[in-house]
XYZ file of C-alpha atoms in Angstrom:
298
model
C 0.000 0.000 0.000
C 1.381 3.537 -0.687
C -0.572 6.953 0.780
C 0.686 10.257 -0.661
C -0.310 13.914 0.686
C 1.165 17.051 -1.274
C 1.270 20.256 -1.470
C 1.975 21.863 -4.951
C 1.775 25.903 -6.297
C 1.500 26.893 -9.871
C 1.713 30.012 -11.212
C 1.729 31.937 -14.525
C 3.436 35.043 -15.464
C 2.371 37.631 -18.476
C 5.030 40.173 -18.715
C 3.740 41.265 -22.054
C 1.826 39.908 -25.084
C 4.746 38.277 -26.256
C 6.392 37.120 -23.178
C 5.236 34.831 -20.242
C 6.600 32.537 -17.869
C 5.757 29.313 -15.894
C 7.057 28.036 -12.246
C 5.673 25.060 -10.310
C 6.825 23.219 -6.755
C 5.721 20.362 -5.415
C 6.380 18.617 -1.719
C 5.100 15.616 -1.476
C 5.049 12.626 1.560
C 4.559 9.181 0.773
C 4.353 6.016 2.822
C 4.885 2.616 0.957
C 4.257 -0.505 3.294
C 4.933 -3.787 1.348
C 4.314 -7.372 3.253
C 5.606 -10.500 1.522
C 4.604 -13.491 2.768
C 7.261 -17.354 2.368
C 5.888 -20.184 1.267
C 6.987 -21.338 4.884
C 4.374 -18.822 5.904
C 6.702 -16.581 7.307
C 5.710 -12.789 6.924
C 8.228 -9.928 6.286
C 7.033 -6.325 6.442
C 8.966 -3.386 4.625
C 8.128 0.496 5.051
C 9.347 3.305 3.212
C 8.842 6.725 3.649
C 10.267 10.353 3.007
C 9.512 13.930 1.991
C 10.098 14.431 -2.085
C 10.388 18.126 -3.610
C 10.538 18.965 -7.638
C 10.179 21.579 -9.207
C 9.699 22.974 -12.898
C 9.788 26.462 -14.972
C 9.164 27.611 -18.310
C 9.797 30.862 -20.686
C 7.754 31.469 -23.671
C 7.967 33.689 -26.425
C 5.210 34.280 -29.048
C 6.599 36.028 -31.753
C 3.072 35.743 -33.626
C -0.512 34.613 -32.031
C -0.072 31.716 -34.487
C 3.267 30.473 -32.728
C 5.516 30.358 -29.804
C 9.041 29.363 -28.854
C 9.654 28.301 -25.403
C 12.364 26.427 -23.069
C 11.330 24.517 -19.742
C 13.106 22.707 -16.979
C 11.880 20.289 -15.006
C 12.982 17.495 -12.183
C 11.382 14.724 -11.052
C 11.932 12.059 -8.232
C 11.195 8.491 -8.213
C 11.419 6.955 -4.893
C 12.007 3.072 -3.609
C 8.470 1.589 -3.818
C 6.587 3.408 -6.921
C 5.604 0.235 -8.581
C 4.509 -1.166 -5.151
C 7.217 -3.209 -4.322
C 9.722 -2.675 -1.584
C 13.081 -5.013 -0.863
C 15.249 -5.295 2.565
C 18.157 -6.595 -0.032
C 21.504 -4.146 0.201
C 21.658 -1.873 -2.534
C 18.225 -2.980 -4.507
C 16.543 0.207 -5.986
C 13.751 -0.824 -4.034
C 15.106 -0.770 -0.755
C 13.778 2.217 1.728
C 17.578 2.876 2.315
C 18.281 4.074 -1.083
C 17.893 7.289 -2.078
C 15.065 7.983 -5.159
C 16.475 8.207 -8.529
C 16.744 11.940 -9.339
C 15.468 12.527 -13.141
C 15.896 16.313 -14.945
C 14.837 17.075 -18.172
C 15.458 20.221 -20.241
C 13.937 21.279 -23.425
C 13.753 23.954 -26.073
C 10.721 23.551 -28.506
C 8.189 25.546 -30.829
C 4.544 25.132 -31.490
C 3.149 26.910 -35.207
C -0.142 26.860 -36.468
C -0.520 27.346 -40.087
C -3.534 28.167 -42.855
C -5.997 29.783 -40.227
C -5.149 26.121 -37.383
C -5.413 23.365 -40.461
C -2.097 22.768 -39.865
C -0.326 22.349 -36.719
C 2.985 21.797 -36.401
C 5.296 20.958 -33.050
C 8.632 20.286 -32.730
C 11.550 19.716 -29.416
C 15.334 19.198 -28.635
C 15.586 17.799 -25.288
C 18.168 16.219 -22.750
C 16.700 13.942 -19.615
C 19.389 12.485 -16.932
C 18.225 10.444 -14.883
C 20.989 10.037 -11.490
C 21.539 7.777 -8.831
C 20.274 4.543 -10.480
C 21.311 1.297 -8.932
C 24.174 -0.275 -10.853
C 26.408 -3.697 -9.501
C 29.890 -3.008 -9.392
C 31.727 -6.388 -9.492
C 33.914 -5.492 -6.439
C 31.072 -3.324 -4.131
C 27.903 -4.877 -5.225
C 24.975 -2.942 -5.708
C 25.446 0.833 -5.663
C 23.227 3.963 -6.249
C 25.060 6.231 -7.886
C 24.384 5.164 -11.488
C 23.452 7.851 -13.850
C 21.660 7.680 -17.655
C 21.376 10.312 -20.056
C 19.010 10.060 -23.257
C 19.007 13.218 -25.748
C 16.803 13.811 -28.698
C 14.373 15.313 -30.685
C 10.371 14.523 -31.725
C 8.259 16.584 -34.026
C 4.707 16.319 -34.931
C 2.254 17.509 -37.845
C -1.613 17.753 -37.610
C -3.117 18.379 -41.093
C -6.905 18.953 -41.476
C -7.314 19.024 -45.205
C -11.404 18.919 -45.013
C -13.820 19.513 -41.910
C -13.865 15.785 -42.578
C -10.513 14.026 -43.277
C -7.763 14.671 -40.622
C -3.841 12.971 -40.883
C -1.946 13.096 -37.585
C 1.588 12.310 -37.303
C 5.047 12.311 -35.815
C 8.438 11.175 -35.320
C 11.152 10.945 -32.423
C 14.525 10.649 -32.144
C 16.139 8.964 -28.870
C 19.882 8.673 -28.157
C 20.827 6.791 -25.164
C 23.691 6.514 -23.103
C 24.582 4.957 -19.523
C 26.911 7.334 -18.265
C 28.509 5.907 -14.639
C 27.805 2.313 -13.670
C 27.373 -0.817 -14.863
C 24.161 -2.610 -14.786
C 23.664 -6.263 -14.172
C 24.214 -8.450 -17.324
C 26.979 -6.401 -18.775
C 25.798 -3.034 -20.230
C 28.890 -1.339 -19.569
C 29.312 2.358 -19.741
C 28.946 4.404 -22.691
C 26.948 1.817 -23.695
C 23.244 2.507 -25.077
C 20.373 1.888 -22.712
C 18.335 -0.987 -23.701
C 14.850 -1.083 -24.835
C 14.732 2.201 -26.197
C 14.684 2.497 -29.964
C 16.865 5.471 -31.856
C 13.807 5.651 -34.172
C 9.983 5.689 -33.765
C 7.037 7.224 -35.235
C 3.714 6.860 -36.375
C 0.935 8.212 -39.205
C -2.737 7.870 -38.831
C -5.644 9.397 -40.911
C -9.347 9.195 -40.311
C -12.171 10.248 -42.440
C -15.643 11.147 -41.993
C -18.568 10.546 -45.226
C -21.726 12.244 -45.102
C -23.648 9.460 -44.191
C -21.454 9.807 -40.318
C -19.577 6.828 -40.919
C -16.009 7.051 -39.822
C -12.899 4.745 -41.382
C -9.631 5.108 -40.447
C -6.263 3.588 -39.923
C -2.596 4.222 -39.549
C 0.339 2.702 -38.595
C 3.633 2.927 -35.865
C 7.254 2.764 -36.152
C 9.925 1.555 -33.531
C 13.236 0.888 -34.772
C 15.622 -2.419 -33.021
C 16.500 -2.025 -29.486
C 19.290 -3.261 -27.294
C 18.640 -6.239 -25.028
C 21.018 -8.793 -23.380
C 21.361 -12.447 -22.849
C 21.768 -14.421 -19.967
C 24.755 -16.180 -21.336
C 28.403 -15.717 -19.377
C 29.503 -12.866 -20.576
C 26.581 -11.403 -20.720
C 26.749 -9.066 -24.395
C 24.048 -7.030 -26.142
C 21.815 -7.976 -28.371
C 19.507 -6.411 -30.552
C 15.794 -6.657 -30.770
C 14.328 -6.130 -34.232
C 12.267 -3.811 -35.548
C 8.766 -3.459 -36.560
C 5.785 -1.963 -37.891
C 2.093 -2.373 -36.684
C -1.364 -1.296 -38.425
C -4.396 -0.331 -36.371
C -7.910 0.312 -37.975
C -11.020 1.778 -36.779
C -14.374 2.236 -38.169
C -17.305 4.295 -36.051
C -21.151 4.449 -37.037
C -23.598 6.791 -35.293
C -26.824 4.359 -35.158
C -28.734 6.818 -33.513
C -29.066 10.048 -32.125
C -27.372 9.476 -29.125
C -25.206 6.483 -29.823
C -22.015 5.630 -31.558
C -20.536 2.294 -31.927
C -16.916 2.149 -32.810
C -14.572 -1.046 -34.206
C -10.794 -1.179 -33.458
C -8.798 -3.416 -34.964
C -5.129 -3.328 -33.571
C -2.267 -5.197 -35.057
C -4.186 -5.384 -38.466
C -1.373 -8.149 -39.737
C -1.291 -9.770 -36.311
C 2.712 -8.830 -36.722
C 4.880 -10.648 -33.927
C 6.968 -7.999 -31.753
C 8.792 -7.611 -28.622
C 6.651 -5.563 -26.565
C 8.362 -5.291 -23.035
C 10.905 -6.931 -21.134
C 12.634 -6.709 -18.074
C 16.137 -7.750 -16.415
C 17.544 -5.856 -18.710
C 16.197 -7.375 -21.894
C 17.388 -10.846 -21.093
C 13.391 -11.749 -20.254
C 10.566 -9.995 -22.542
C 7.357 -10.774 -23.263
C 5.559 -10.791 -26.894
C 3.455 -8.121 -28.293
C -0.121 -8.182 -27.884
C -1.248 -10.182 -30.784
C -4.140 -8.799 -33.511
C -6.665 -7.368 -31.533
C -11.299 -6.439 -31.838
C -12.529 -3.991 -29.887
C -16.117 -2.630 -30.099
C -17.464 -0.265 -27.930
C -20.451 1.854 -27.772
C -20.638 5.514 -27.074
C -23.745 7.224 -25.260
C -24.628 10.666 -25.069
C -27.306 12.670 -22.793
């Protein structure tokens, strides 16, 4: 069980009508109890708790009411416990002992719309470190004072060529380094992270007829990712890439009510969706996929 109480303040700043600002702060408490029980019976209880502060601030710049240009800051904290589970083992991230992984992120972007808001475009550089990850050192054993940076850029387009047909798309760029450490399975160094692709993106378009019928589809991008094996030496691998289709189709029947169809993974593609221990476990991608739902208004 976790309880959280915080306090946070946001605030907005207009100098002018070209210039404003942005600052946040948040304090936060948190208490993360986690009981694990043998199969001798035996119980073991674990608690965790602490005070966490972040913070994050923003300048923007709008040239034009159609665009703006801004850079932000932010910082994050991720404590032992957030995905619910605590450990009494030396050194684990997840033990109350260690301190919570310190993340900052800093980006410069720009937002435009074009042709009276039919087009929308975004686009962002951006650098996020995330310190004091738990790495094993072959001499010390587990230690928190690993640190990961990942740099990139993503942009985005939103095109409305009719009131009725609408393409949406973007692309991101991601490259990955581990900085200090050396995490279990032998990603050394300077090494990319795994699981996280250089390259992904995605295009989808919908359209609308007269008669209220809705059709459209699309599809996503992620490029091969770095995993590991299990074998002694451990050594990177690579994941492959892959592309997946998604489809929908939406009908008003009535008034009031909409049913919608989703197809995902049109081609019922095979993919590596998510893994953990560093790659050297993952599990498949969720195979092709219906899902109707119905949509009621008042």
């Amino acid at each position: 069980t976790t309880k959280t109480a915080a306090l946070y303040d946001f605030d907005t700043v207009h100098f002018n009508e070209h210039w404003q600002a942005n600052a946040s702060v948040r304090d936060e408490r948190y208490q993360t109890k986690f009981i694990s029980v043998a199969a001798t019976g035996v119980r073991t209880t674990v608690d965790a708790q602490q005070n966490l502060v972040s913070w994050k601030t923003a300048l923007v710049y709008k040239p034009v009411v159609a665009g703006s240009l801004y850079v932000a800051y932010a910082t994050s904290l991720t404590p032992p416990g957030t995905d619910f589970t605590l450990s009494s083992a030396a050194g684990n991230q997840n033990n109350p002992d260690t301190d919570p992984q310190e993340t900052s992120n800093l980006e410069l972007g720009v937002k435009w719309d074009f042709f009276r808001g039919k087009l929308s475009a975004n686009a962002a550089v951006f650098k996020t470190v995330n310190d004091k990850t738990v790495y094993t050192d072959p001499l010390l054993g587990p230690i928190p004072a690993g640190q990961q940076t990942v740099q990139g850029f993503e942009a985005g387009l939103s095109r409305r060529f009719t009131d009725n047909w609408v393409v949406l798309g973007s692309v991101s760029y991601l490259d990955s380094k581990i900085d200090r450490g050396t995490t279990s399975g032998g990603n050394q160094a300077g090494s990319a992270l795994p699981l996280i692709p250089k390259w992904s993106g995605n295009l989808f378009t919908s359209y609308r007829f007269a008669s209220g019928l809705i059709l459209g589809g699309g599809g996503q991008y992620s490029a091969e990712v770095t995993r590991r094996d299990n074998n002694t030496p451990a050594v990177p691998r690579q994941s492959p890439s892959y592309w997946l289709f998604n489809a929908l189709a939406s009908y008003p029947v009535a008034k009031n009510v909409t049913l919608r169809l989703n197809v995902n993974n049109l081609f019922d593609r095979k993919y590596v969706q998510a893994a953990n221990n560093n790659g050297a476990r993952f599990n498949p991608g969720a195979p092709r996929a219906y899902l109707l739902t119905a949509d009621f208004r008042f």
